[in-house]
Each structure stands twice: as structure tokens, then as C-alpha cells.
Amino acid sequence: MEKVSPSRYVHFEKDRCTACYDCVRICPTRALRFRDQAPRLRAGQCIGCGECIRVCSAGAVRAATCKPEHLDRDQISVALVSPVLYSQFPGVHPETVLQALRQMGFRHAVDMSYFLEMFQFATEDYIRRNRKKEESPWPIISPVCPVIVRLIAYKFPNLLANILPVVRPLTVMIREVVRLLNEKYDNPEQPFHLYYIVPCLTKMEPGGPFLKDSSYEVRALGFNDIFGDLRREICKVPWNAPLPDFFDYETTVSSLIWGSSGGETADLKIEDSLAVSGLKECMSYLEKIEMGLFREMEYIEFRTCTEGCVGGILTATDRYLAKRDIQQTILQGGIERRVTRSEFLRFYQEGRFAQKNSLSDMRRIFGVYEKALSLEKMAEIYRLLNHINGKNCAACGAPDCRTFAEDVVRGEACAEDCLELRAREKK
Amino acid sequence: MPDILFEKSFQINKKDFVHAGEASISAKNLLKSLQMDAGMIRRASICAYEGEMNVVMHGGEGHLALAIEKNRIILEISDNGPGIADTEMAMKKGFSTASDKFRELGFGAGMGLPNMKKNADEFELSSRLGEGTRVRMAFFTDAAV
């Protein structure tokens, strides 16, 4: 029968649930069913998009996060800061945000945008090298938003081949930060504690690290978990604060653009690219790409959240205010790159972009295998569906009649759960 | 005649650009949930979409019919539209009778039918002026070809 296990991304509070079924209906992977007065999640099918959290007006769906209590001053702790964080504090220089994080108790705070620029070089390089090759699957899809990668693995596995085969900026960053830490600290007693500060659920592993090695552990920390404390610390940062960190990547305000939809492609030096944001839009574009459209496009940036990462589920500032602030900053200063091509090539030749996972690995890691339906079962589904002739009322606990019919045929629900069918039988 | 194991037909509405493509998406998702050969699904969805767009642009009310047999699938796209005056010309790459309005939307490059023929294993176009058009295509699982 149905497997129910807790999700890494969301949890449901039964006491608050008003049984409105909104979460069941909105789930893009149809991972929720309403049973015994509570939504049940098929955790393996959850891609962490957070739509159920957004739609729940009763506040019964919560993001699984790892609270900052875990921060221990004796540890060698490093905050890995995505530039989206700066958009939460309009008018504050990124360097001040990093300094405030150090005051909060992180031993080091490292800006990610240097690695984002590296990633941009790698993207341009890959596209230029493969442009003339007919066999490359076009368009190339950005691997930056992990929800999109999971969505593709689950719903559009044929498009896994379109995902840019370059490691994500976070991975390159972790590799480099750990290398530098190892140079600085000789044989530390504890593993390095890395905290990735995120606007969304995608890296959540409640109470534990999402990535672990003998010398380091990486945990995720949501924006909203540190926002209050960080804002207080920002006010306390002296105007002439020294730069105490040995990680110095000369943070620039132009990195802010990464928080907004189109930020990844804005400065990408290729022929043609698109930026799509919002889950519904992304799904509709992926459907179209699967049907052979947009083959003339070189690169498509997809972001699950509307307007990009500033619209993330764990952000603390309104997405449109953040967007306006980013646009104003970029209009004033333009976009500059610190990374030079020779620096990139050195990184490249050292194999820092090498990918560990193959396509089939990705399918295994992110994908969910549903047993294929036989033709007989498919015919049965449509027979039942015609018989129900329903209005997608969801009273059965499934998001729509089609899903319900499939659940019945797969033996995961009973036909008697359908109100329409029951009413007709009584007559 | 091999046995048809499964049949399903999807409605295509005249000039309905808002929902254009939905019939092909439904057909594609049906094939995907049967986990049929991925290459065949890809080729069939490209053809279904091209065909559906043709109906929406030029045709009248139409249908996208999907039939699954043991080793192949058949797609039939038909409409009760104006029909094609010269089917030979229609098959030429770059030939199009699409209006400027549709060209502005990015359609009407004259690649629809040739692209369908290229992607299908069997292709048959028949049309009668004033009565309608029918495109019938067969796809074999890539493994079987």
C-alpha cells in the first residue's frame, strides 16, 4: 500500500489543518493524498518546491529547516552566502552583510558570487564548444535551481540530457572553501561546519548535514531563520570594519542580480537565451521543449519561484521590493565580473568543474520510479474515469479524478472513496 | 491488421491559441505513463504538436487520435477545415500559407509537415478541398527499427 515517510522539505501539522485540500490539489507531482483527516505525503515524490506551504492559509504546512541554535562557537563554522541574501537588506553593502554574519558567530563568511561567475564562464565555454554539434540536445537547461532538476528527473526524464553538464556553483564553492580551510587549519579536531544560507527548501535535511565528508559537513540555514538576528548585527557593524577574513573575493554589488529571474542569463555571452520563472510557467516550457520547441535557443534559465530566488519560500522581504532594489542597483553600477578567463581556465584544467554524477545517477538520486502502467490498466483508468464523470472535487483525497482512477487501478485507493460513484450506486 | 490495444482521441479546437498544444501534451503524457520507448515518444510528440498547431492555424475543429498496437503507435490528426489545395506543395520545406498574423506569432515557417514526415516512420497526408485534412503517422519503437 501507500508508503508514508516524513519529507526532507515539509511537514504537516495535523492540528492546524482545516481539510481544505488546497495542498493536495496544488502539488505539481501529485504527491499528496488526503487520508484520515490529514494530508499524506509520498515523500519520494516530493521535489521541495514549497507550493503546499504557500497555498496553506491555515499555516499547517511548515518548511523543514535547521535552526541556528546548532551554531557552536568552538566549531570552525563558515557561512556560505548566496548573493540572494543581500537583496533582503536594501542599501546595505554585501561586505557589511558578511561582517554581520561573522559577528553573529560564524568564524568565516564567504560570498558565493565569485563561484557564480566561474560557473558562467563554464556555461559559455560549454555552449561555444558544442554550438556546431548537431547531436547536442538543445536548448541547454540551467542546473542552478535544484527543484527544476528534480522536476525534470521526475516528470521529464527525457530532458535530463539537456541539463548543462557542469557542476553547480555551490559544489565548486564547497570544494574550494574546504581546500582553503585545510590549508589554514592544520588537522582540526572537528570537521569544518559549513552553513549554506538559502532562500528555499532545496537543501534541507532537518537537524543534519545534507553533505558530509570526513573533513566537513554542510547544513542549510533558511533566510527567515537568521533574518532577525542578522538585521540587528548589521546595525552594529562599524563603518570602518576591518576585513578579518582570509577568504577575500572582493564582493561586488552587481552580484545582486543573481537573485532575480534573468540574473543568470543577463551577462551570459552567448547568442540566445531565455529566463523563465514560476513553477507553472516552468512546467509549461518543459512540456514544450519535450515536444521539440525552442531548439533554436541556446540556454534557458529556469527558476521554480516566481521572479527567481527573491521569491523563495524562506525569504523575509517582499519579492517585488527586492526585485526593484536589485534593478536599481544594477542600473546604477552595471554588471562587472571579477573572474578573468585565465583564472577560469586554471580552475577548469584542474578539473574543479568535473561532474561526479552521470545522467542515470541523477535519475536515481532525484527521480521516482513509478511502475509502468500496462495497456490494460490504462484502458481501465479511462473506463473508470468515464464512469466517474466527475468534477475533480478531490473529496476522495486525490487531487483530481484522473489521479484517483490511477490510484484505484494501482490498488492504492478504493472506488468507494468516490462520492459520485457512491451516489450513483444508491440510486 | 494488427490488433489495436488501446485507443484515445483528443479534441482540438479551431483558432484556440490559448489551449493549443494541450491535446499533444495529453497524448504525450499518456505514452509516458505507459513508459514506452523514449525516442519514439519524443518523435511522436514532436509530430503531434506540429499537427495540432496546423489544425489550430489552418483547420477547423479537429481531433488527435492515438492508437497503440503491439510494436507501434498510430497518430491520426484530422479536421473538417478548408483542406489543402496542393498537397505536393504543402510538403515542400518553406512553403506556407499561414497569414501574417500567425507568422508574427512565430509560426508558418513552412516546416510543419516536412518535419512531421521526417520524424514519423510512416506518413500519409490526404486532403479534400472544403472537406478537411487527415494526417496519419506510424511510429515504431526505436528498438524494433
Coordinates of C-alpha atoms in Angstrom, one line a residue:
Chain A
M1 CA 0.0 0.0 0.0
E2 CA 0.9 3.6 0.3
K3 CA 4.3 4.4 1.7
V4 CA 4.3 7.3 4.1
S5 CA 7.5 8.8 5.3
P6 CA 8.5 12.2 6.5
S7 CA 9.7 14.6 3.8
R8 CA 13.0 16.3 4.0
Y9 CA 11.4 19.5 2.9
V10 CA 8.0 20.0 4.5
H11 CA 6.0 18.7 7.5
F12 CA 2.3 18.9 8.2
E13 CA 0.7 19.9 11.5
K14 CA -2.5 17.9 11.7
D15 CA -4.0 20.1 14.5
R16 CA -3.9 23.2 12.3
C17 CA -5.2 21.5 9.2
T18 CA -8.7 22.7 8.1
A19 CA -9.1 19.9 5.5
C20 CA -9.4 22.4 2.6
Y21 CA -7.4 20.1 0.3
D22 CA -5.6 23.0 -1.3
C23 CA -2.2 21.5 -0.8
V24 CA -3.4 18.2 -2.4
R25 CA -4.7 20.0 -5.4
I26 CA -1.6 22.2 -6.0
C27 CA 1.2 19.7 -5.7
P28 CA 2.9 19.5 -9.1
T29 CA 4.0 15.9 -8.7
R30 CA 0.7 14.8 -7.2
A31 CA 2.5 13.6 -4.1
L32 CA -0.3 14.4 -1.7
R33 CA -3.4 12.4 -0.7
F34 CA -5.9 13.3 2.0
R35 CA -6.4 10.3 4.3
D36 CA -7.8 10.0 7.8
Q37 CA -8.2 13.8 8.2
A38 CA -4.7 14.7 7.2
P39 CA -2.6 15.2 4.1
R40 CA -0.3 12.2 3.5
L41 CA 2.9 12.9 1.5
R42 CA 4.5 10.3 -0.7
A43 CA 7.9 11.7 0.3
G44 CA 9.8 10.1 -2.5
Q45 CA 7.7 12.1 -4.9
C46 CA 8.3 15.5 -3.2
I47 CA 10.6 17.8 -5.1
G48 CA 10.7 20.5 -2.4
C49 CA 9.0 23.3 -4.5
G50 CA 7.2 24.6 -1.4
E51 CA 3.9 25.2 -3.2
C52 CA 1.9 23.5 -0.4
I53 CA 3.4 25.9 2.1
R54 CA 2.5 28.9 0.0
V55 CA -1.1 27.7 -0.5
C56 CA -1.9 26.7 3.1
S57 CA -3.7 29.6 4.7
A58 CA -4.0 27.8 8.0
G59 CA -0.3 27.5 8.4
A60 CA -0.4 23.8 8.7
V61 CA 2.3 23.1 6.2
R62 CA 5.8 24.1 7.5
A63 CA 9.2 24.2 5.9
A64 CA 11.6 21.8 7.5
T65 CA 14.6 23.9 8.5
C66 CA 17.7 23.7 10.6
K67 CA 17.6 26.3 13.3
P68 CA 20.7 28.4 14.1
E69 CA 20.9 27.0 17.6
H70 CA 23.2 24.5 16.1
L71 CA 25.8 27.2 15.8
D72 CA 28.6 26.4 18.2
R73 CA 31.3 29.0 18.7
D74 CA 34.0 26.4 19.2
Q75 CA 33.4 25.0 15.8
I76 CA 35.2 26.2 12.7
S77 CA 31.9 27.4 11.1
V78 CA 31.7 29.0 7.7
A79 CA 28.6 30.8 6.2
L80 CA 28.3 30.2 2.5
V81 CA 26.4 33.2 1.3
S82 CA 24.3 33.2 -1.8
P83 CA 24.0 36.8 -3.1
V84 CA 20.2 36.5 -2.9
L85 CA 20.7 37.3 0.8
Y86 CA 21.9 40.8 0.1
S87 CA 18.6 41.5 -1.6
Q88 CA 16.9 41.1 1.8
F89 CA 18.8 44.2 3.0
P90 CA 18.3 47.0 0.5
G91 CA 21.0 49.6 0.5
V92 CA 23.4 47.5 2.7
H93 CA 26.7 46.6 1.1
P94 CA 27.3 42.9 0.7
E95 CA 30.6 43.2 2.7
T96 CA 28.6 44.6 5.6
V97 CA 26.2 41.6 5.5
L98 CA 29.2 39.2 5.6
Q99 CA 30.7 41.1 8.5
A100 CA 27.4 40.9 10.4
L101 CA 27.4 37.2 9.9
R102 CA 30.8 37.0 11.4
Q103 CA 29.5 39.0 14.4
M104 CA 26.7 36.5 14.7
G105 CA 29.1 33.8 15.4
F106 CA 30.3 32.4 12.1
R107 CA 34.1 32.1 12.1
H108 CA 34.1 32.9 8.4
A109 CA 31.5 34.2 5.9
V110 CA 32.2 33.6 2.2
D111 CA 30.5 35.2 -0.7
M112 CA 29.3 32.9 -3.5
S113 CA 29.2 35.2 -6.4
Y114 CA 32.9 34.6 -7.3
F115 CA 31.8 30.9 -8.0
L116 CA 28.7 32.0 -9.8
E117 CA 31.0 33.9 -12.2
M118 CA 33.2 30.9 -12.6
F119 CA 30.0 28.9 -13.4
Q120 CA 29.0 31.5 -16.0
F121 CA 32.4 31.0 -17.7
A122 CA 31.9 27.3 -17.7
T123 CA 28.4 27.7 -19.2
E124 CA 29.6 29.9 -22.0
D125 CA 32.5 27.6 -22.7
Y126 CA 30.3 24.5 -22.9
I127 CA 27.9 26.2 -25.3
R128 CA 30.6 27.6 -27.5
R129 CA 32.2 24.2 -27.8
N130 CA 29.0 22.4 -28.6
R131 CA 27.3 25.1 -30.7
K132 CA 28.1 23.5 -34.0
K133 CA 27.4 19.9 -32.9
E134 CA 24.0 18.8 -34.2
E135 CA 23.7 16.0 -31.7
S136 CA 23.8 18.2 -28.6
P137 CA 20.3 18.4 -27.2
W138 CA 19.1 22.0 -27.5
P139 CA 18.2 24.1 -25.6
I140 CA 20.6 23.6 -22.7
I141 CA 18.8 23.9 -19.4
S142 CA 20.4 25.6 -16.4
P143 CA 21.2 23.2 -13.5
V144 CA 21.1 26.1 -10.9
C145 CA 17.6 25.6 -9.5
P146 CA 17.6 22.2 -7.8
V147 CA 13.8 21.9 -7.8
I148 CA 13.9 22.2 -11.6
V149 CA 16.5 19.4 -11.8
R150 CA 14.3 17.2 -9.6
L151 CA 11.2 18.1 -11.5
I152 CA 12.9 17.1 -14.8
A153 CA 14.1 13.8 -13.3
Y154 CA 10.6 13.0 -12.1
K155 CA 8.3 14.3 -14.9
F156 CA 10.6 14.9 -17.9
P157 CA 13.3 12.3 -17.7
N158 CA 14.0 12.7 -21.4
L159 CA 15.2 16.2 -20.8
L160 CA 17.9 15.2 -18.3
A161 CA 20.2 15.1 -21.3
N162 CA 19.5 18.8 -21.8
I163 CA 20.8 19.9 -18.4
L164 CA 24.1 21.6 -18.5
P165 CA 26.7 19.0 -17.5
V166 CA 28.7 21.4 -15.3
V167 CA 28.8 21.1 -11.5
R168 CA 26.6 23.6 -9.8
P169 CA 28.3 26.7 -8.3
L170 CA 27.7 25.5 -4.7
T171 CA 29.6 22.4 -5.3
V172 CA 32.6 24.3 -6.8
M173 CA 32.4 26.6 -3.9
I174 CA 32.4 23.9 -1.2
R175 CA 35.4 22.2 -2.9
E176 CA 37.4 25.4 -2.9
V177 CA 36.4 26.6 0.6
V178 CA 37.3 23.2 2.1
R179 CA 40.6 23.2 0.3
L180 CA 41.5 26.7 1.7
L181 CA 40.3 25.7 5.2
N182 CA 42.5 22.7 5.1
E183 CA 45.5 24.9 4.2
K184 CA 44.7 27.3 7.0
Y185 CA 43.9 24.9 9.8
D186 CA 46.2 22.0 10.3
N187 CA 44.4 18.9 11.4
P188 CA 41.4 20.4 13.1
E189 CA 39.8 18.3 15.8
Q190 CA 36.3 18.6 14.4
P191 CA 35.1 18.6 10.9
F192 CA 34.5 22.1 9.4
H193 CA 30.9 23.2 9.7
L194 CA 29.7 24.8 6.6
Y195 CA 26.3 26.6 6.6
Y196 CA 24.7 27.3 3.2
I197 CA 22.3 30.2 3.7
V198 CA 19.4 29.6 1.5
P199 CA 16.1 31.3 0.3
C200 CA 14.4 28.0 -0.3
L201 CA 13.9 24.4 0.9
T202 CA 16.1 22.7 -1.6
K203 CA 18.9 21.7 0.6
M204 CA 17.0 20.9 3.8
E205 CA 17.9 17.9 5.9
P206 CA 16.3 18.6 9.2
G207 CA 18.8 18.5 12.1
G208 CA 21.6 17.2 10.0
P209 CA 24.1 18.0 7.2
F210 CA 22.9 17.5 3.6
L211 CA 26.5 16.8 2.5
K212 CA 29.2 15.1 4.6
D213 CA 32.7 14.1 4.2
S214 CA 35.5 13.1 6.6
S215 CA 36.7 16.7 7.0
Y216 CA 33.5 18.7 6.6
E217 CA 29.7 18.9 7.0
V218 CA 27.3 21.2 5.1
R219 CA 24.0 22.2 6.6
A220 CA 21.3 24.5 5.2
L221 CA 20.0 27.6 7.1
G222 CA 16.9 29.4 5.9
F223 CA 16.9 33.2 5.4
N224 CA 14.0 33.6 7.7
D225 CA 15.7 31.7 10.5
I226 CA 18.6 34.2 10.7
F227 CA 16.9 37.3 9.4
G228 CA 16.1 39.0 12.7
D229 CA 19.5 38.3 14.3
L230 CA 21.3 39.3 11.1
R231 CA 19.4 42.6 10.9
R232 CA 20.4 43.5 14.4
E233 CA 24.0 42.7 13.7
I234 CA 24.0 44.7 10.5
C235 CA 23.1 47.8 12.5
K236 CA 26.1 47.2 14.8
V237 CA 28.7 46.8 12.0
P238 CA 31.1 49.8 12.4
W239 CA 31.6 51.8 9.2
N240 CA 35.3 51.1 9.1
A241 CA 35.1 47.4 10.0
P242 CA 38.3 45.6 9.1
L243 CA 38.2 42.7 6.7
P244 CA 39.1 39.9 9.1
D245 CA 38.6 37.1 6.7
F246 CA 41.2 35.3 4.7
F247 CA 38.5 34.5 2.1
D248 CA 38.6 37.6 0.1
Y249 CA 36.6 37.6 -3.1
E250 CA 36.1 41.4 -3.4
T251 CA 32.3 41.3 -3.2
T252 CA 30.5 43.5 -5.6
V253 CA 27.0 44.8 -5.6
S254 CA 26.4 43.6 -9.1
S255 CA 26.2 40.0 -7.8
L256 CA 22.8 41.0 -6.5
I257 CA 21.4 40.3 -10.0
W258 CA 21.6 36.6 -9.3
G259 CA 18.6 36.9 -7.0
S260 CA 16.3 38.0 -9.8
S261 CA 14.8 35.9 -12.6
G262 CA 17.1 36.5 -15.6
G263 CA 20.1 37.2 -13.5
E264 CA 21.9 34.2 -14.6
T265 CA 21.5 34.9 -18.3
A266 CA 21.7 38.7 -18.2
D267 CA 25.5 38.8 -18.6
L268 CA 25.9 35.4 -20.4
K269 CA 27.9 35.9 -23.5
I270 CA 26.1 33.5 -25.8
E271 CA 23.8 34.1 -28.8
D272 CA 20.3 33.4 -27.4
S273 CA 18.9 32.7 -24.0
L274 CA 15.6 32.8 -22.1
A275 CA 14.8 33.2 -18.4
V276 CA 11.6 31.5 -17.2
S277 CA 10.3 31.7 -13.6
G278 CA 7.3 30.4 -11.7
L279 CA 6.5 26.7 -11.3
K280 CA 3.6 26.7 -13.7
E281 CA 5.5 28.5 -16.4
C282 CA 8.5 26.3 -16.0
M283 CA 6.4 23.2 -16.4
S284 CA 4.7 24.5 -19.5
Y285 CA 8.1 25.4 -21.0
L286 CA 9.5 21.9 -20.2
E287 CA 6.4 20.4 -21.9
K288 CA 7.1 22.4 -25.0
I289 CA 10.8 21.6 -25.0
E290 CA 9.9 18.0 -24.8
M291 CA 7.7 18.5 -27.9
G292 CA 10.7 19.9 -29.9
L293 CA 10.1 23.6 -29.4
F294 CA 12.8 26.2 -28.6
R295 CA 15.5 24.2 -30.3
E296 CA 17.0 27.4 -31.7
M297 CA 17.5 28.7 -28.1
E298 CA 20.9 28.0 -26.6
Y299 CA 20.3 28.3 -22.9
I300 CA 17.2 28.5 -20.7
E301 CA 17.4 29.6 -17.1
F302 CA 14.6 28.1 -15.1
R303 CA 13.6 29.2 -11.6
T304 CA 10.8 27.5 -9.7
C305 CA 9.9 30.6 -7.7
T306 CA 8.2 33.5 -9.5
E307 CA 10.7 36.3 -10.1
G308 CA 13.5 34.0 -9.2
C309 CA 15.2 33.3 -5.9
V310 CA 14.0 36.6 -4.4
G311 CA 10.6 34.8 -4.4
G312 CA 11.9 31.9 -2.4
I313 CA 9.7 30.4 0.2
L314 CA 12.2 31.3 3.1
T315 CA 12.8 34.9 2.1
A316 CA 11.9 37.6 4.5
T317 CA 11.5 40.6 2.2
D318 CA 8.7 41.1 -0.4
R319 CA 9.9 39.7 -3.8
Y320 CA 8.9 42.7 -5.8
L321 CA 10.6 45.2 -3.4
A322 CA 13.7 43.0 -3.6
K323 CA 13.4 43.0 -7.4
R324 CA 13.1 46.7 -7.6
D325 CA 16.1 47.2 -5.3
I326 CA 18.2 44.8 -7.5
Q327 CA 17.2 46.6 -10.7
Q328 CA 18.1 50.0 -9.2
T329 CA 21.5 48.7 -8.0
I330 CA 22.3 47.2 -11.4
L331 CA 21.1 50.3 -13.3
Q332 CA 23.5 52.4 -11.3
G333 CA 26.5 50.2 -11.3
G334 CA 26.2 47.8 -14.3
I335 CA 27.4 44.3 -14.2
E336 CA 31.1 43.6 -13.6
R337 CA 33.0 40.4 -13.5
R338 CA 35.9 39.8 -11.2
V339 CA 36.9 36.4 -12.5
T340 CA 39.2 36.5 -15.5
R341 CA 39.2 34.0 -18.3
S342 CA 42.7 32.8 -17.3
E343 CA 41.6 32.2 -13.7
F344 CA 38.6 30.2 -15.1
L345 CA 40.8 28.1 -17.3
R346 CA 43.1 27.3 -14.4
F347 CA 40.1 26.1 -12.4
Y348 CA 38.9 24.2 -15.4
Q349 CA 42.1 22.5 -16.1
E350 CA 42.4 21.4 -12.5
G351 CA 39.1 19.6 -13.0
R352 CA 37.1 21.6 -10.5
F353 CA 34.0 21.5 -12.7
A354 CA 34.1 17.8 -13.1
Q355 CA 30.8 16.2 -12.5
K356 CA 30.6 13.2 -10.3
N357 CA 27.1 12.1 -11.2
S358 CA 26.1 10.7 -14.6
L359 CA 22.6 11.2 -16.1
S360 CA 21.5 7.8 -14.9
D361 CA 22.8 8.7 -11.4
M362 CA 20.7 11.8 -11.4
R363 CA 17.6 9.8 -12.4
R364 CA 18.3 7.5 -9.5
I365 CA 19.0 10.3 -7.0
F366 CA 16.2 12.6 -7.9
G367 CA 13.8 10.5 -9.9
V368 CA 11.0 8.5 -8.7
Y369 CA 10.2 5.3 -10.4
E370 CA 6.5 4.5 -10.7
K371 CA 5.7 1.1 -12.1
A372 CA 4.8 1.5 -15.7
L373 CA 1.1 1.1 -16.4
S374 CA 0.1 -1.7 -18.7
L375 CA -2.2 -1.0 -21.6
E376 CA -5.0 -3.0 -19.9
K377 CA -4.6 -0.8 -16.8
M378 CA -4.5 2.3 -18.9
A379 CA -7.8 1.3 -20.5
E380 CA -9.2 0.5 -17.1
I381 CA -8.3 4.0 -15.9
Y382 CA -10.1 5.6 -18.7
R383 CA -13.1 3.3 -18.3
L384 CA -13.3 4.3 -14.6
L385 CA -12.8 7.9 -15.5
N386 CA -15.7 7.9 -17.9
H387 CA -17.8 6.2 -15.3
I388 CA -17.0 8.7 -12.6
N389 CA -17.6 11.6 -15.0
G390 CA -16.6 13.8 -12.1
K391 CA -15.7 17.4 -11.4
N392 CA -12.3 17.0 -9.8
C393 CA -13.9 17.6 -6.4
A394 CA -11.0 15.9 -4.6
A395 CA -13.3 14.6 -1.9
C396 CA -11.8 11.1 -2.4
G397 CA -8.5 12.5 -1.2
A398 CA -6.7 12.5 -4.6
P399 CA -6.0 15.8 -6.4
D400 CA -8.2 15.0 -9.4
C401 CA -10.3 12.3 -10.9
R402 CA -7.5 11.1 -13.3
T403 CA -5.1 10.6 -10.3
F404 CA -7.9 8.9 -8.3
A405 CA -8.7 6.5 -11.1
E406 CA -5.0 5.6 -11.4
D407 CA -4.8 5.1 -7.7
V408 CA -7.7 2.7 -7.8
V409 CA -6.2 0.8 -10.7
R410 CA -2.9 0.6 -9.0
G411 CA -4.7 -0.8 -5.9
E412 CA -3.8 2.3 -3.7
A413 CA -7.4 3.5 -3.3
C414 CA -10.9 2.0 -3.3
A415 CA -13.6 3.0 -5.9
E416 CA -16.0 3.5 -2.9
D417 CA -14.0 6.6 -1.9
C418 CA -15.6 8.5 -4.8
L419 CA -18.7 10.4 -3.8
E420 CA -20.1 10.4 -7.4
L421 CA -19.8 6.7 -7.7
R422 CA -21.3 6.1 -4.3
A423 CA -24.3 8.4 -5.0
R424 CA -24.9 6.7 -8.3
E425 CA -24.9 3.3 -6.8
K426 CA -27.5 4.3 -4.2
K427 CA -30.0 5.3 -6.9
Chain B
M1 CA -4.4 -5.8 -39.5
P2 CA -2.7 -5.9 -36.1
D3 CA -4.9 -5.5 -33.1
I4 CA -5.4 -2.1 -31.6
L5 CA -4.7 -2.5 -27.9
F6 CA -5.6 1.0 -26.8
E7 CA -7.3 4.0 -28.4
K8 CA -7.9 7.5 -27.2
S9 CA -8.9 10.7 -29.0
F10 CA -8.3 14.3 -28.0
Q11 CA -10.3 17.3 -29.2
I12 CA -8.5 20.2 -31.0
N13 CA -10.4 23.5 -31.1
K14 CA -10.4 25.8 -34.1
K15 CA -8.2 29.0 -33.6
D16 CA -7.9 28.3 -29.9
F17 CA -4.4 29.5 -29.3
V18 CA -4.7 29.6 -25.5
H19 CA -5.1 25.9 -25.3
A20 CA -3.1 25.0 -28.4
G21 CA -0.8 22.1 -27.7
E22 CA -2.9 20.5 -24.9
A23 CA -4.1 17.6 -27.0
S24 CA -0.4 16.7 -27.8
I25 CA 0.6 17.1 -24.2
S26 CA -2.2 14.8 -23.1
A27 CA -1.2 12.2 -25.7
K28 CA 2.5 12.5 -24.7
N29 CA 1.7 12.1 -21.0
L30 CA -0.3 9.1 -21.8
L31 CA 2.6 7.5 -23.6
K32 CA 4.9 8.5 -20.9
S33 CA 2.9 6.8 -18.2
L34 CA 3.0 3.6 -20.2
Q35 CA 6.8 4.1 -20.2
M36 CA 7.0 3.3 -23.8
D37 CA 10.3 3.8 -25.8
A38 CA 11.6 7.3 -25.0
G39 CA 12.8 8.0 -28.5
M40 CA 9.5 7.0 -30.0
I41 CA 7.6 9.2 -27.6
R42 CA 9.9 12.1 -28.4
R43 CA 9.3 11.8 -32.2
A44 CA 5.6 11.2 -31.8
S45 CA 5.2 14.2 -29.5
I46 CA 7.0 16.5 -32.0
C47 CA 4.6 15.3 -34.8
A48 CA 1.6 15.6 -32.6
Y49 CA 2.4 19.1 -31.7
E50 CA 3.2 20.2 -35.3
G51 CA 0.0 18.6 -36.4
E52 CA -2.1 20.1 -33.7
M53 CA -0.7 23.6 -34.5
N54 CA -1.6 23.1 -38.2
V55 CA -5.2 22.3 -37.2
V56 CA -5.4 25.3 -34.9
M57 CA -3.9 27.7 -37.5
H58 CA -5.5 26.5 -40.8
G59 CA -8.1 23.9 -40.0
G60 CA -11.4 23.7 -38.4
E61 CA -12.5 21.6 -35.5
G62 CA -10.2 18.6 -35.2
H63 CA -9.1 15.5 -33.4
L64 CA -5.8 13.9 -32.4
A65 CA -6.4 10.2 -32.2
L66 CA -3.9 7.9 -30.7
A67 CA -3.9 4.1 -31.2
I68 CA -1.4 1.8 -29.7
E69 CA -0.6 -1.5 -31.3
K70 CA 1.9 -4.2 -30.2
N71 CA 5.0 -2.7 -31.8
R72 CA 3.9 0.7 -33.0
I73 CA 1.7 3.6 -32.3
I74 CA -0.5 5.4 -34.8
L75 CA -1.3 9.1 -34.7
E76 CA -4.1 10.5 -36.7
I77 CA -4.8 14.2 -36.9
S78 CA -7.9 15.2 -38.7
D79 CA -10.0 18.3 -39.1
N80 CA -13.1 19.5 -41.0
G81 CA -11.3 22.6 -42.2
P82 CA -10.8 24.1 -45.7
G83 CA -8.4 21.4 -46.9
I84 CA -5.1 21.7 -48.8
A85 CA -5.2 22.8 -52.4
D86 CA -1.9 21.3 -53.4
T87 CA -0.6 18.6 -51.1
E88 CA 2.7 18.3 -53.0
M89 CA 3.4 22.0 -52.5
A90 CA 2.4 21.7 -48.8
M91 CA 5.1 19.1 -48.3
K92 CA 7.8 21.4 -49.6
K93 CA 10.1 22.9 -47.0
G94 CA 9.5 26.6 -46.5
F95 CA 6.1 26.6 -48.3
S96 CA 3.4 28.1 -46.1
T97 CA 0.0 29.6 -46.5
A98 CA 0.0 31.0 -42.9
S99 CA -1.3 34.5 -42.6
D100 CA 1.0 37.3 -41.4
K101 CA -0.8 37.3 -38.1
F102 CA 0.4 33.7 -37.4
R103 CA 3.9 34.5 -38.7
E104 CA 4.1 37.2 -36.2
L105 CA 3.4 34.6 -33.5
G106 CA 6.4 32.6 -34.8
F107 CA 4.5 30.0 -36.8
G108 CA 4.1 29.5 -40.5
A109 CA 7.8 28.8 -41.4
G110 CA 6.6 26.1 -43.8
M111 CA 8.4 23.4 -41.8
G112 CA 5.4 21.7 -40.1
L113 CA 4.5 18.9 -42.5
P114 CA 8.1 18.2 -43.7
N115 CA 9.2 18.0 -40.0
M116 CA 6.4 15.5 -39.3
K117 CA 7.3 13.4 -42.3
K118 CA 10.9 13.4 -41.1
N119 CA 10.1 12.3 -37.6
A120 CA 7.4 9.7 -38.4
D121 CA 8.3 6.2 -39.7
E122 CA 5.2 6.2 -41.9
F123 CA 3.4 9.3 -43.1
E124 CA 0.3 9.7 -45.1
L125 CA -1.4 13.0 -46.0
S126 CA -4.8 13.2 -47.5
S127 CA -7.0 16.2 -48.1
R128 CA -10.1 17.3 -49.9
L129 CA -10.9 21.0 -50.6
G130 CA -13.8 22.1 -48.5
E131 CA -14.0 18.9 -46.5
G132 CA -10.9 18.6 -44.4
T133 CA -7.4 17.2 -44.0
R134 CA -6.1 14.0 -42.4
V135 CA -2.6 13.1 -41.5
R136 CA -1.8 9.6 -40.4
M137 CA 1.5 8.7 -39.0
A138 CA 3.0 5.5 -37.6
F139 CA 5.9 5.2 -35.2
F140 CA 7.8 2.0 -34.4
T141 CA 9.7 1.6 -31.2
D142 CA 13.2 2.6 -31.8
A143 CA 14.5 -0.8 -30.8
A144 CA 12.4 -2.5 -33.4
V145 CA 13.6 -0.4 -36.3

